[in-house]
Every structure is written in C-alpha cells, then in structure tokens.
C-alpha cells in the first residue's frame, strides 16, 4: 500500500540519498605538496609475544611448521614498532576525497589474518580472501560503521565490503578461531600509513600546512603531535612508545 505514491513524487531517490556535497573534492597541487615522514619507536624491553595455541583446530595447526606468535605488540629488530596506524588527524582543509579504485586485500591464510593492520579509505573496497581449507567467519566489530559478520567456506570466492565512515581502529575477528584478529583503520582521506618492518612511515603528496599527526596502536593506544610542512618541503616527526 505504501508503494502507491503519486507519480513524480520521490522520483529522484539519488538526490535524497546523496545530499549535495558542501565541501569540495579533495585534490593536491603537486607543485606545492610535500611528504611527512617519521618513525614509531619503542623504548624499553621488547615484549615477548606468546605462541598461538591452534591445537583446537588441527587443520589450522598443520599449516605451520613452527608455532605462530601473537602480533599484539611487534617490536622490530631496530627498536621500532610495527603495525602502528599513522594518519593526519587535523589540519587538512575540509574536502571529500575520492578513494582509489584498487581494493585492499585481507587474506585468511594459515588461520591468521594478513596483514595484521589494514589501512583503507572510506568507500574503498576491502577484498576478503580465504586461502584456508577451513571455514572462517569474518566479523567487523566496528562501532561507527555498521558491524557485519560473514561466513567464509574453505577457499571461498572473494568477498567485497566497503566502509562508509571514518573509524580508527576497530577489530576484525573470526567467530570460529578466537586467536584470529586484525585491525582496520578507515580514513576519510589518503594521508595515512601502517608501519612495517622498519617502523617508519611516509605520508606523501600532502598539501603544505600545520597538521596534527596521530598514531594509533591496538594495544599501546594513541599518541599525537604537531608538524608543519612547508611548501614543496618535507617534515618529520617521531613518536616513542615505552614499556613504562
Ligand atoms: Cu577463522
């Protein structure tokens, strides 16, 4: 009965579901942009991570020759912190940034998520793969974005999801294997990075300005600092987490 709307009324659903943008498209002038880089350091004793007990699922355990260590806090050989999500928190002019066409992959392999921390833009596609001979269940435990939960058959076809809101960070878990855990950072702009084996980051093609840079780590929490990027210049900022 509710479908009996007069012709011409509500005939433009696009206009109502996508309110007119009040901010311009985000774009960078390459002639004035620069890079912000730095390192995420870890002071103090390197924590040792426990081995993951996969004995409850031999199909998972069989895929590893040696036990897999938890990735809750990973300190690199050079004393830096891996898996830290770094981004511009404040200072960008209001803009709507278009996400890249390429998807970001999250793979389930050996009953571990790879990568452990995923950086993705609002509206960009997350491509979820199951390389394992077992069932998984991917659970996005987001608070700002709608949470969802999808089951994945062994070597299932790829699944695709997008996140409509900025949210940094939230866990991705598996309802079948309680040790499986990754973290997703959804950014409204392209100026973010996740630290790897050398604990460094570079935010490229940033417009000149003064910015608040934020680091978010799943266990060690958040830190922020200010940096000023000159026209066509470079700026650097380090952050230090510690055991005390
Ligand atoms: Cu699983």
JSON list of C-alpha atoms and ligand atoms in Angstrom, two decimals:
[
{"chain": "A", "resi": 1, "resn": "UNK", "atom": "CA", "xyz": [0.00, 0.00, 0.00]},
{"chain": "A", "resi": 2, "resn": "UNK", "atom": "CA", "xyz": [2.81, 2.36, 0.79]},
{"chain": "A", "resi": 3, "resn": "UNK", "atom": "CA", "xyz": [4.01, 1.88, -2.78]},
{"chain": "A", "resi": 4, "resn": "UNK", "atom": "CA", "xyz": [1.08, 3.91, -4.14]},
{"chain": "A", "resi": 5, "resn": "UNK", "atom": "CA", "xyz": [2.88, 7.22, -4.26]},
{"chain": "A", "resi": 6, "resn": "UNK", "atom": "CA", "xyz": [1.73, 9.87, -6.73]},
{"chain": "A", "resi": 7, "resn": "UNK", "atom": "CA", "xyz": [3.79, 9.92, -9.90]},
{"chain": "A", "resi": 8, "resn": "UNK", "atom": "CA", "xyz": [6.52, 12.50, -9.78]},
{"chain": "A", "resi": 9, "resn": "UNK", "atom": "CA", "xyz": [6.79, 12.37, -6.01]},
{"chain": "A", "resi": 10, "resn": "UNK", "atom": "CA", "xyz": [10.05, 10.93, -4.80]},
{"chain": "A", "resi": 11, "resn": "UNK", "atom": "CA", "xyz": [11.12, 10.17, -8.33]},
{"chain": "A", "resi": 12, "resn": "UNK", "atom": "CA", "xyz": [14.70, 11.25, -7.66]},
{"chain": "A", "resi": 13, "resn": "UNK", "atom": "CA", "xyz": [15.93, 8.95, -4.91]},
{"chain": "A", "resi": 14, "resn": "UNK", "atom": "CA", "xyz": [19.55, 9.72, -5.79]},
{"chain": "A", "resi": 15, "resn": "UNK", "atom": "CA", "xyz": [19.02, 13.31, -4.74]},
{"chain": "A", "resi": 16, "resn": "UNK", "atom": "CA", "xyz": [17.69, 12.31, -1.35]},
{"chain": "A", "resi": 17, "resn": "UNK", "atom": "CA", "xyz": [20.15, 9.54, -0.56]},
{"chain": "A", "resi": 18, "resn": "UNK", "atom": "CA", "xyz": [23.17, 11.64, -1.51]},
{"chain": "A", "resi": 19, "resn": "UNK", "atom": "CA", "xyz": [22.77, 15.11, -0.10]},
{"chain": "A", "resi": 20, "resn": "UNK", "atom": "CA", "xyz": [24.60, 17.76, -2.05]},
{"chain": "A", "resi": 21, "resn": "UNK", "atom": "CA", "xyz": [28.21, 17.94, -1.03]},
{"chain": "A", "resi": 22, "resn": "UNK", "atom": "CA", "xyz": [29.03, 21.09, 0.89]},
{"chain": "A", "resi": 23, "resn": "UNK", "atom": "CA", "xyz": [32.77, 20.52, 0.70]},
{"chain": "A", "resi": 24, "resn": "UNK", "atom": "CA", "xyz": [34.96, 20.49, -2.42]},
{"chain": "A", "resi": 25, "resn": "UNK", "atom": "CA", "xyz": [36.62, 17.43, -3.91]},
{"chain": "A", "resi": 26, "resn": "UNK", "atom": "CA", "xyz": [39.95, 16.79, -2.27]},
{"chain": "A", "resi": 27, "resn": "UNK", "atom": "CA", "xyz": [42.85, 17.43, -4.59]},
{"chain": "A", "resi": 28, "resn": "UNK", "atom": "CA", "xyz": [46.54, 18.07, -4.22]},
{"chain": "A", "resi": 29, "resn": "UNK", "atom": "CA", "xyz": [48.61, 20.57, -6.16]},
{"chain": "A", "resi": 30, "resn": "UNK", "atom": "CA", "xyz": [51.79, 18.60, -6.91]},
{"chain": "A", "resi": 31, "resn": "UNK", "atom": "CA", "xyz": [53.78, 21.82, -7.27]},
{"chain": "A", "resi": 32, "resn": "UNK", "atom": "CA", "xyz": [53.36, 22.64, -3.59]},
{"chain": "A", "resi": 33, "resn": "UNK", "atom": "CA", "xyz": [52.83, 19.26, -1.92]},
{"chain": "A", "resi": 34, "resn": "UNK", "atom": "CA", "xyz": [55.42, 17.53, 0.23]},
{"chain": "A", "resi": 35, "resn": "UNK", "atom": "CA", "xyz": [56.00, 14.50, 2.43]},
{"chain": "A", "resi": 36, "resn": "UNK", "atom": "CA", "xyz": [55.66, 13.95, 6.16]},
{"chain": "A", "resi": 37, "resn": "UNK", "atom": "CA", "xyz": [57.71, 11.06, 7.49]},
{"chain": "A", "resi": 38, "resn": "UNK", "atom": "CA", "xyz": [58.92, 9.64, 10.75]},
{"chain": "A", "resi": 39, "resn": "UNK", "atom": "CA", "xyz": [59.46, 6.58, 12.88]},
{"chain": "A", "resi": 40, "resn": "UNK", "atom": "CA", "xyz": [57.46, 4.92, 15.62]},
{"chain": "A", "resi": 41, "resn": "UNK", "atom": "CA", "xyz": [59.99, 3.99, 18.28]},
{"chain": "A", "resi": 42, "resn": "UNK", "atom": "CA", "xyz": [59.67, 1.59, 21.17]},
{"chain": "A", "resi": 43, "resn": "UNK", "atom": "CA", "xyz": [61.71, 2.28, 24.31]},
{"chain": "A", "resi": 44, "resn": "UNK", "atom": "CA", "xyz": [62.34, -0.31, 26.95]},
{"chain": "A", "resi": 45, "resn": "UNK", "atom": "CA", "xyz": [62.33, -4.06, 26.98]},
{"chain": "A", "resi": 46, "resn": "UNK", "atom": "CA", "xyz": [60.97, -5.73, 23.91]},
{"chain": "A", "resi": 47, "resn": "UNK", "atom": "CA", "xyz": [57.86, -7.66, 24.94]},
{"chain": "A", "resi": 48, "resn": "UNK", "atom": "CA", "xyz": [57.81, -11.33, 24.01]},
{"chain": "A", "resi": 49, "resn": "UNK", "atom": "CA", "xyz": [54.59, -12.47, 22.46]},
{"chain": "A", "resi": 50, "resn": "UNK", "atom": "CA", "xyz": [53.01, -15.82, 23.36]},
{"chain": "A", "resi": 51, "resn": "UNK", "atom": "CA", "xyz": [52.70, -18.56, 20.76]},
{"chain": "A", "resi": 52, "resn": "UNK", "atom": "CA", "xyz": [49.18, -19.04, 19.47]},
{"chain": "A", "resi": 53, "resn": "UNK", "atom": "CA", "xyz": [47.61, -22.35, 20.52]},
{"chain": "A", "resi": 54, "resn": "UNK", "atom": "CA", "xyz": [45.90, -23.75, 17.42]},
{"chain": "A", "resi": 55, "resn": "UNK", "atom": "CA", "xyz": [45.58, -27.27, 18.80]},
{"chain": "A", "resi": 56, "resn": "UNK", "atom": "CA", "xyz": [41.79, -26.97, 18.88]},
{"chain": "A", "resi": 57, "resn": "UNK", "atom": "CA", "xyz": [41.86, -26.93, 15.09]},
{"chain": "A", "resi": 58, "resn": "UNK", "atom": "CA", "xyz": [44.44, -29.30, 13.55]},
{"chain": "A", "resi": 59, "resn": "UNK", "atom": "CA", "xyz": [43.67, -28.02, 10.03]},
{"chain": "A", "resi": 60, "resn": "UNK", "atom": "CA", "xyz": [44.98, -24.65, 11.13]},
{"chain": "A", "resi": 61, "resn": "UNK", "atom": "CA", "xyz": [47.88, -26.00, 13.15]},
{"chain": "A", "resi": 62, "resn": "UNK", "atom": "CA", "xyz": [49.08, -28.26, 10.33]},
{"chain": "A", "resi": 63, "resn": "UNK", "atom": "CA", "xyz": [49.71, -25.23, 8.13]},
{"chain": "A", "resi": 64, "resn": "UNK", "atom": "CA", "xyz": [52.55, -24.03, 10.31]},
{"chain": "A", "resi": 65, "resn": "UNK", "atom": "CA", "xyz": [55.91, -25.76, 10.80]},
{"chain": "A", "resi": 66, "resn": "UNK", "atom": "CA", "xyz": [56.58, -23.73, 13.92]},
{"chain": "A", "resi": 67, "resn": "UNK", "atom": "CA", "xyz": [54.12, -22.06, 16.30]},
{"chain": "A", "resi": 68, "resn": "UNK", "atom": "CA", "xyz": [52.92, -18.63, 15.27]},
{"chain": "A", "resi": 69, "resn": "UNK", "atom": "CA", "xyz": [53.46, -15.75, 17.67]},
{"chain": "A", "resi": 70, "resn": "UNK", "atom": "CA", "xyz": [50.69, -13.32, 18.55]},
{"chain": "A", "resi": 71, "resn": "UNK", "atom": "CA", "xyz": [51.09, -9.92, 16.88]},
{"chain": "A", "resi": 72, "resn": "UNK", "atom": "CA", "xyz": [49.65, -7.79, 19.68]},
{"chain": "A", "resi": 73, "resn": "UNK", "atom": "CA", "xyz": [52.89, -5.82, 20.10]},
{"chain": "A", "resi": 74, "resn": "UNK", "atom": "CA", "xyz": [55.60, -6.39, 17.48]},
{"chain": "A", "resi": 75, "resn": "UNK", "atom": "CA", "xyz": [58.89, -4.56, 18.07]},
{"chain": "A", "resi": 76, "resn": "UNK", "atom": "CA", "xyz": [61.23, -4.65, 15.08]},
{"chain": "A", "resi": 77, "resn": "UNK", "atom": "CA", "xyz": [64.93, -5.51, 15.28]},
{"chain": "A", "resi": 78, "resn": "UNK", "atom": "CA", "xyz": [65.76, -1.79, 15.02]},
{"chain": "A", "resi": 79, "resn": "UNK", "atom": "CA", "xyz": [63.69, -0.90, 18.08]},
{"chain": "A", "resi": 80, "resn": "UNK", "atom": "CA", "xyz": [60.69, 0.43, 16.20]},
{"chain": "A", "resi": 81, "resn": "UNK", "atom": "CA", "xyz": [57.07, -0.56, 16.43]},
{"chain": "A", "resi": 82, "resn": "UNK", "atom": "CA", "xyz": [55.33, -2.48, 13.67]},
{"chain": "A", "resi": 83, "resn": "UNK", "atom": "CA", "xyz": [51.59, -2.31, 12.88]},
{"chain": "A", "resi": 84, "resn": "UNK", "atom": "CA", "xyz": [51.09, 1.25, 14.05]},
{"chain": "A", "resi": 85, "resn": "UNK", "atom": "CA", "xyz": [48.46, 3.19, 12.11]},
{"chain": "A", "resi": 86, "resn": "UNK", "atom": "CA", "xyz": [49.63, 6.76, 11.38]},
{"chain": "A", "resi": 87, "resn": "UNK", "atom": "CA", "xyz": [47.49, 9.49, 9.87]},
{"chain": "A", "resi": 88, "resn": "UNK", "atom": "CA", "xyz": [46.75, 13.18, 9.61]},
{"chain": "A", "resi": 89, "resn": "UNK", "atom": "CA", "xyz": [44.16, 13.78, 12.29]},
{"chain": "A", "resi": 90, "resn": "UNK", "atom": "CA", "xyz": [43.66, 17.53, 11.93]},
{"chain": "A", "resi": 91, "resn": "UNK", "atom": "CA", "xyz": [44.78, 20.35, 9.69]},
{"chain": "A", "resi": 92, "resn": "UNK", "atom": "CA", "xyz": [43.50, 19.38, 6.25]},
{"chain": "A", "resi": 93, "resn": "UNK", "atom": "CA", "xyz": [41.08, 21.77, 4.60]},
{"chain": "A", "resi": 94, "resn": "UNK", "atom": "CA", "xyz": [37.57, 20.28, 4.52]},
{"chain": "A", "resi": 95, "resn": "UNK", "atom": "CA", "xyz": [37.26, 18.14, 1.41]},
{"chain": "A", "resi": 96, "resn": "UNK", "atom": "CA", "xyz": [35.71, 14.99, 0.07]},
{"chain": "A", "resi": 97, "resn": "UNK", "atom": "CA", "xyz": [38.49, 12.64, -1.01]},
{"chain": "A", "resi": 98, "resn": "UNK", "atom": "CA", "xyz": [37.75, 10.06, -3.68]},
{"chain": "A", "resi": 99, "resn": "UNK", "atom": "CA", "xyz": [39.03, 6.60, -2.76]},
{"chain": "A", "resi": 100, "resn": "UNK", "atom": "CA", "xyz": [41.32, 4.66, -5.11]},
{"chain": "A", "resi": 101, "resn": "UNK", "atom": "CA", "xyz": [39.76, 2.14, -7.49]},
{"chain": "A", "resi": 102, "resn": "UNK", "atom": "CA", "xyz": [42.07, -0.61, -6.25]},
{"chain": "A", "resi": 103, "resn": "UNK", "atom": "CA", "xyz": [40.83, -2.82, -3.48]},
{"chain": "A", "resi": 104, "resn": "UNK", "atom": "CA", "xyz": [42.70, -3.52, -0.27]},
{"chain": "A", "resi": 105, "resn": "UNK", "atom": "CA", "xyz": [43.14, -7.21, 0.47]},
{"chain": "A", "resi": 106, "resn": "UNK", "atom": "CA", "xyz": [42.65, -9.02, 3.75]},
{"chain": "A", "resi": 107, "resn": "UNK", "atom": "CA", "xyz": [43.68, -12.66, 3.49]},
{"chain": "A", "resi": 108, "resn": "UNK", "atom": "CA", "xyz": [42.94, -15.55, 5.80]},
{"chain": "A", "resi": 109, "resn": "UNK", "atom": "CA", "xyz": [45.93, -17.84, 5.48]},
{"chain": "A", "resi": 110, "resn": "UNK", "atom": "CA", "xyz": [47.01, -20.45, 7.99]},
{"chain": "A", "resi": 111, "resn": "UNK", "atom": "CA", "xyz": [44.15, -19.19, 10.18]},
{"chain": "A", "resi": 112, "resn": "UNK", "atom": "CA", "xyz": [45.88, -15.83, 10.54]},
{"chain": "A", "resi": 113, "resn": "UNK", "atom": "CA", "xyz": [44.82, -12.52, 9.05]},
{"chain": "A", "resi": 114, "resn": "UNK", "atom": "CA", "xyz": [47.28, -10.91, 6.68]},
{"chain": "A", "resi": 115, "resn": "UNK", "atom": "CA", "xyz": [48.01, -8.07, 7.04]},
{"chain": "A", "resi": 116, "resn": "UNK", "atom": "CA", "xyz": [47.53, -7.64, 10.76]},
{"chain": "A", "resi": 117, "resn": "UNK", "atom": "CA", "xyz": [46.59, -3.96, 10.38]},
{"chain": "A", "resi": 118, "resn": "UNK", "atom": "CA", "xyz": [44.72, -2.74, 7.31]},
{"chain": "A", "resi": 119, "resn": "UNK", "atom": "CA", "xyz": [44.56, 0.88, 6.19]},
{"chain": "A", "resi": 120, "resn": "UNK", "atom": "CA", "xyz": [41.72, 1.72, 3.83]},
{"chain": "A", "resi": 121, "resn": "UNK", "atom": "CA", "xyz": [39.78, 4.78, 2.71]},
{"chain": "A", "resi": 122, "resn": "UNK", "atom": "CA", "xyz": [36.11, 5.49, 3.22]},
{"chain": "A", "resi": 123, "resn": "UNK", "atom": "CA", "xyz": [34.33, 3.98, 0.20]},
{"chain": "A", "resi": 124, "resn": "UNK", "atom": "CA", "xyz": [37.32, 1.90, -0.89]},
{"chain": "A", "resi": 125, "resn": "UNK", "atom": "CA", "xyz": [36.76, -1.83, -1.42]},
{"chain": "A", "resi": 126, "resn": "UNK", "atom": "CA", "xyz": [38.04, -4.36, 1.09]},
{"chain": "A", "resi": 127, "resn": "UNK", "atom": "CA", "xyz": [38.60, -7.68, -0.68]},
{"chain": "A", "resi": 128, "resn": "UNK", "atom": "CA", "xyz": [38.46, -10.65, 1.68]},
{"chain": "A", "resi": 129, "resn": "UNK", "atom": "CA", "xyz": [40.16, -13.91, 0.69]},
{"chain": "A", "resi": 130, "resn": "UNK", "atom": "CA", "xyz": [40.12, -17.32, 2.31]},
{"chain": "A", "resi": 131, "resn": "UNK", "atom": "CA", "xyz": [43.18, -19.37, 1.30]},
{"chain": "A", "resi": 132, "resn": "UNK", "atom": "CA", "xyz": [42.46, -21.95, 4.00]},
{"chain": "A", "resi": 133, "resn": "UNK", "atom": "CA", "xyz": [40.88, -25.41, 3.83]},
{"chain": "A", "resi": 134, "resn": "UNK", "atom": "CA", "xyz": [38.66, -24.48, 6.78]},
{"chain": "A", "resi": 135, "resn": "UNK", "atom": "CA", "xyz": [35.60, -22.35, 7.49]},
{"chain": "A", "resi": 136, "resn": "UNK", "atom": "CA", "xyz": [36.14, -18.86, 8.79]},
{"chain": "A", "resi": 137, "resn": "UNK", "atom": "CA", "xyz": [33.74, -16.19, 9.92]},
{"chain": "A", "resi": 138, "resn": "UNK", "atom": "CA", "xyz": [34.77, -12.60, 9.37]},
{"chain": "A", "resi": 139, "resn": "UNK", "atom": "CA", "xyz": [33.32, -10.25, 11.96]},
{"chain": "A", "resi": 140, "resn": "UNK", "atom": "CA", "xyz": [33.85, -6.50, 11.60]},
{"chain": "A", "resi": 141, "resn": "UNK", "atom": "CA", "xyz": [33.48, -5.25, 15.17]},
{"chain": "A", "resi": 142, "resn": "UNK", "atom": "CA", "xyz": [33.09, -1.63, 14.12]},
{"chain": "A", "resi": 143, "resn": "UNK", "atom": "CA", "xyz": [31.32, 0.94, 16.29]},
{"chain": "A", "resi": 144, "resn": "UNK", "atom": "CA", "xyz": [30.90, 3.88, 13.92]},
{"chain": "A", "resi": 145, "resn": "UNK", "atom": "CA", "xyz": [30.44, 1.84, 10.75]},
{"chain": "A", "resi": 146, "resn": "UNK", "atom": "CA", "xyz": [27.70, -0.80, 10.67]},
{"chain": "A", "resi": 147, "resn": "UNK", "atom": "CA", "xyz": [29.10, -4.03, 12.10]},
{"chain": "A", "resi": 148, "resn": "UNK", "atom": "CA", "xyz": [28.80, -7.15, 9.99]},
{"chain": "A", "resi": 149, "resn": "UNK", "atom": "CA", "xyz": [29.55, -10.82, 10.12]},
{"chain": "A", "resi": 150, "resn": "UNK", "atom": "CA", "xyz": [30.03, -13.10, 7.12]},
{"chain": "A", "resi": 151, "resn": "UNK", "atom": "CA", "xyz": [30.89, -16.78, 6.94]},
{"chain": "A", "resi": 152, "resn": "UNK", "atom": "CA", "xyz": [33.55, -18.00, 4.55]},
{"chain": "A", "resi": 153, "resn": "UNK", "atom": "CA", "xyz": [33.67, -21.53, 3.20]},
{"chain": "A", "resi": 154, "resn": "UNK", "atom": "CA", "xyz": [37.07, -23.15, 2.57]},
{"chain": "A", "resi": 155, "resn": "UNK", "atom": "CA", "xyz": [38.76, -21.30, -0.32]},
{"chain": "A", "resi": 156, "resn": "UNK", "atom": "CA", "xyz": [35.56, -19.38, -0.81]},
{"chain": "A", "resi": 157, "resn": "UNK", "atom": "CA", "xyz": [35.14, -16.83, -3.59]},
{"chain": "A", "resi": 158, "resn": "UNK", "atom": "CA", "xyz": [36.40, -13.39, -2.70]},
{"chain": "A", "resi": 159, "resn": "UNK", "atom": "CA", "xyz": [34.03, -11.18, -0.74]},
{"chain": "A", "resi": 160, "resn": "UNK", "atom": "CA", "xyz": [33.87, -7.41, -1.03]},
{"chain": "A", "resi": 161, "resn": "UNK", "atom": "CA", "xyz": [32.89, -4.82, 1.53]},
{"chain": "A", "resi": 162, "resn": "UNK", "atom": "CA", "xyz": [33.11, -1.03, 1.90]},
{"chain": "A", "resi": 163, "resn": "UNK", "atom": "CA", "xyz": [33.08, 1.20, 4.95]},
{"chain": "A", "resi": 164, "resn": "UNK", "atom": "CA", "xyz": [31.07, 4.43, 4.77]},
{"chain": "A", "resi": 165, "resn": "UNK", "atom": "CA", "xyz": [32.54, 6.24, 7.79]},
{"chain": "A", "resi": 166, "resn": "UNK", "atom": "CA", "xyz": [35.95, 7.15, 9.16]},
{"chain": "A", "resi": 167, "resn": "UNK", "atom": "CA", "xyz": [36.87, 4.86, 12.07]},
{"chain": "A", "resi": 168, "resn": "UNK", "atom": "CA", "xyz": [40.30, 4.17, 13.51]},
{"chain": "A", "resi": 169, "resn": "UNK", "atom": "CA", "xyz": [40.84, 1.36, 14.57]},
{"chain": "A", "resi": 170, "resn": "UNK", "atom": "CA", "xyz": [38.38, -1.47, 15.04]},
{"chain": "A", "resi": 171, "resn": "UNK", "atom": "CA", "xyz": [38.95, -5.23, 15.31]},
{"chain": "A", "resi": 172, "resn": "UNK", "atom": "CA", "xyz": [38.19, -7.78, 12.66]},
{"chain": "A", "resi": 173, "resn": "UNK", "atom": "CA", "xyz": [37.74, -11.14, 14.34]},
{"chain": "A", "resi": 174, "resn": "UNK", "atom": "CA", "xyz": [36.82, -14.70, 13.43]},
{"chain": "A", "resi": 175, "resn": "UNK", "atom": "CA", "xyz": [33.99, -16.35, 15.35]},
{"chain": "A", "resi": 176, "resn": "UNK", "atom": "CA", "xyz": [35.47, -19.79, 14.66]},
{"chain": "A", "resi": 177, "resn": "UNK", "atom": "CA", "xyz": [39.08, -19.15, 15.72]},
{"chain": "A", "resi": 178, "resn": "UNK", "atom": "CA", "xyz": [39.33, -16.87, 18.75]},
{"chain": "A", "resi": 179, "resn": "UNK", "atom": "CA", "xyz": [43.01, -16.06, 18.16]},
{"chain": "A", "resi": 180, "resn": "UNK", "atom": "CA", "xyz": [42.33, -14.52, 14.74]},
{"chain": "A", "resi": 181, "resn": "UNK", "atom": "CA", "xyz": [42.36, -10.76, 14.97]},
{"chain": "A", "resi": 182, "resn": "UNK", "atom": "CA", "xyz": [43.24, -7.93, 12.65]},
{"chain": "A", "resi": 183, "resn": "UNK", "atom": "CA", "xyz": [42.54, -4.22, 12.88]},
{"chain": "A", "resi": 184, "resn": "UNK", "atom": "CA", "xyz": [41.05, -1.90, 10.30]},
{"chain": "A", "resi": 185, "resn": "UNK", "atom": "CA", "xyz": [41.66, 1.83, 10.06]},
{"chain": "A", "resi": 186, "resn": "UNK", "atom": "CA", "xyz": [39.18, 3.62, 7.77]},
{"chain": "A", "resi": 187, "resn": "UNK", "atom": "CA", "xyz": [40.38, 7.08, 6.77]},
{"chain": "A", "resi": 188, "resn": "UNK", "atom": "CA", "xyz": [38.36, 9.83, 5.12]},
{"chain": "A", "resi": 189, "resn": "UNK", "atom": "CA", "xyz": [41.47, 11.00, 3.25]},
{"chain": "A", "resi": 190, "resn": "UNK", "atom": "CA", "xyz": [44.53, 9.34, 1.67]},
{"chain": "A", "resi": 191, "resn": "UNK", "atom": "CA", "xyz": [47.15, 10.56, 4.17]},
{"chain": "A", "resi": 192, "resn": "UNK", "atom": "CA", "xyz": [47.70, 7.50, 6.33]},
{"chain": "A", "resi": 193, "resn": "UNK", "atom": "CA", "xyz": [50.18, 4.63, 6.65]},
{"chain": "A", "resi": 194, "resn": "UNK", "atom": "CA", "xyz": [50.78, 1.45, 8.61]},
{"chain": "A", "resi": 195, "resn": "UNK", "atom": "CA", "xyz": [54.31, 0.81, 9.87]},
{"chain": "A", "resi": 196, "resn": "UNK", "atom": "CA", "xyz": [56.10, -2.32, 8.72]},
{"chain": "A", "resi": 197, "resn": "UNK", "atom": "CA", "xyz": [59.42, -3.99, 9.38]},
{"chain": "A", "resi": 198, "resn": "UNK", "atom": "CA", "xyz": [61.40, -0.76, 9.69]},
{"chain": "A", "resi": 199, "resn": "UNK", "atom": "CA", "xyz": [58.81, 1.10, 11.80]},
{"chain": "A", "resi": 200, "resn": "UNK", "atom": "CA", "xyz": [58.83, 4.15, 9.55]},
{"chain": "A", "resi": 201, "resn": "UNK", "atom": "CA", "xyz": [56.06, 5.93, 7.73]},
{"chain": "A", "resi": 202, "resn": "UNK", "atom": "CA", "xyz": [55.76, 8.48, 4.94]},
{"chain": "A", "resi": 203, "resn": "UNK", "atom": "CA", "xyz": [52.61, 10.42, 4.13]},
{"chain": "A", "resi": 204, "resn": "UNK", "atom": "CA", "xyz": [53.14, 11.50, 0.53]},
{"chain": "A", "resi": 205, "resn": "UNK", "atom": "CA", "xyz": [51.74, 14.34, -1.53]},
{"chain": "A", "resi": 206, "resn": "UNK", "atom": "CA", "xyz": [50.48, 16.34, 1.43]},
{"chain": "A", "resi": 207, "resn": "UNK", "atom": "CA", "xyz": [49.47, 19.99, 0.89]},
{"chain": "A", "resi": 208, "resn": "UNK", "atom": "CA", "xyz": [51.61, 22.46, 2.87]},
{"chain": "A", "resi": 209, "resn": "UNK", "atom": "CA", "xyz": [50.22, 23.26, 6.30]},
{"chain": "A", "resi": 210, "resn": "UNK", "atom": "CA", "xyz": [50.34, 22.57, 10.01]},
{"chain": "A", "resi": 211, "resn": "UNK", "atom": "CA", "xyz": [48.95, 19.21, 10.98]},
{"chain": "A", "resi": 212, "resn": "UNK", "atom": "CA", "xyz": [48.19, 17.05, 13.96]},
{"chain": "A", "resi": 213, "resn": "UNK", "atom": "CA", "xyz": [49.61, 13.60, 13.28]},
{"chain": "A", "resi": 214, "resn": "UNK", "atom": "CA", "xyz": [48.06, 10.73, 15.18]},
{"chain": "A", "resi": 215, "resn": "UNK", "atom": "CA", "xyz": [49.43, 7.25, 15.81]},
{"chain": "A", "resi": 216, "resn": "UNK", "atom": "CA", "xyz": [47.05, 4.50, 16.87]},
{"chain": "A", "resi": 217, "resn": "UNK", "atom": "CA", "xyz": [48.23, 1.11, 18.12]},
{"chain": "A", "resi": 218, "resn": "UNK", "atom": "CA", "xyz": [45.85, -1.70, 19.00]},
{"chain": "A", "resi": 219, "resn": "UNK", "atom": "CA", "xyz": [47.41, -2.31, 22.42]},
{"chain": "A", "resi": 220, "resn": "UNK", "atom": "CA", "xyz": [49.57, 0.70, 23.21]},
{"chain": "A", "resi": 221, "resn": "UNK", "atom": "CA", "xyz": [46.97, 3.32, 22.40]},
{"chain": "A", "resi": 222, "resn": "UNK", "atom": "CA", "xyz": [47.05, 6.73, 20.77]},
{"chain": "A", "resi": 223, "resn": "UNK", "atom": "CA", "xyz": [49.62, 9.49, 20.54]},
{"chain": "A", "resi": 224, "resn": "UNK", "atom": "CA", "xyz": [49.65, 12.72, 18.62]},
{"chain": "A", "resi": 225, "resn": "UNK", "atom": "CA", "xyz": [52.00, 15.51, 17.71]},
{"chain": "A", "resi": 226, "resn": "UNK", "atom": "CA", "xyz": [52.12, 18.64, 15.56]},
{"chain": "A", "resi": 227, "resn": "UNK", "atom": "CA", "xyz": [54.17, 19.16, 12.46]},
{"chain": "A", "resi": 228, "resn": "UNK", "atom": "CA", "xyz": [54.46, 21.96, 9.92]},
{"chain": "A", "resi": 229, "resn": "UNK", "atom": "CA", "xyz": [55.03, 21.07, 6.29]},
{"chain": "A", "resi": 230, "resn": "UNK", "atom": "CA", "xyz": [56.47, 23.91, 4.21]},
{"chain": "A", "resi": 231, "resn": "UNK", "atom": "CA", "xyz": [55.57, 24.46, 0.56]},
{"chain": "A", "resi": 232, "resn": "UNK", "atom": "CA", "xyz": [57.17, 21.69, -1.55]},
{"chain": "A", "resi": 233, "resn": "UNK", "atom": "CA", "xyz": [59.03, 20.56, 1.54]},
{"chain": "A", "resi": 234, "resn": "UNK", "atom": "CA", "xyz": [59.45, 17.70, 3.90]},
{"chain": "A", "resi": 235, "resn": "UNK", "atom": "CA", "xyz": [58.70, 17.40, 7.59]},
{"chain": "A", "resi": 236, "resn": "UNK", "atom": "CA", "xyz": [59.46, 14.67, 10.05]},
{"chain": "A", "resi": 237, "resn": "UNK", "atom": "CA", "xyz": [58.09, 13.60, 13.40]},
{"chain": "A", "resi": 238, "resn": "UNK", "atom": "CA", "xyz": [58.92, 10.58, 15.55]},
{"chain": "A", "resi": 239, "resn": "UNK", "atom": "CA", "xyz": [56.81, 9.04, 18.27]},
{"chain": "A", "resi": 240, "resn": "UNK", "atom": "CA", "xyz": [58.02, 6.88, 21.15]},
{"chain": "A", "resi": 241, "resn": "UNK", "atom": "CA", "xyz": [56.04, 4.23, 22.95]},
{"chain": "A", "resi": 242, "resn": "UNK", "atom": "CA", "xyz": [57.55, 2.67, 26.01]},
{"chain": "A", "resi": 243, "resn": "UNK", "atom": "CA", "xyz": [57.09, -0.20, 28.38]},
{"chain": "A", "resi": 244, "resn": "UNK", "atom": "CA", "xyz": [56.65, 2.08, 31.38]},
{"chain": "B", "resi": 1, "resn": "LIG", "atom": "CU1", "xyz": [38.85, -18.38, 11.35]}
]
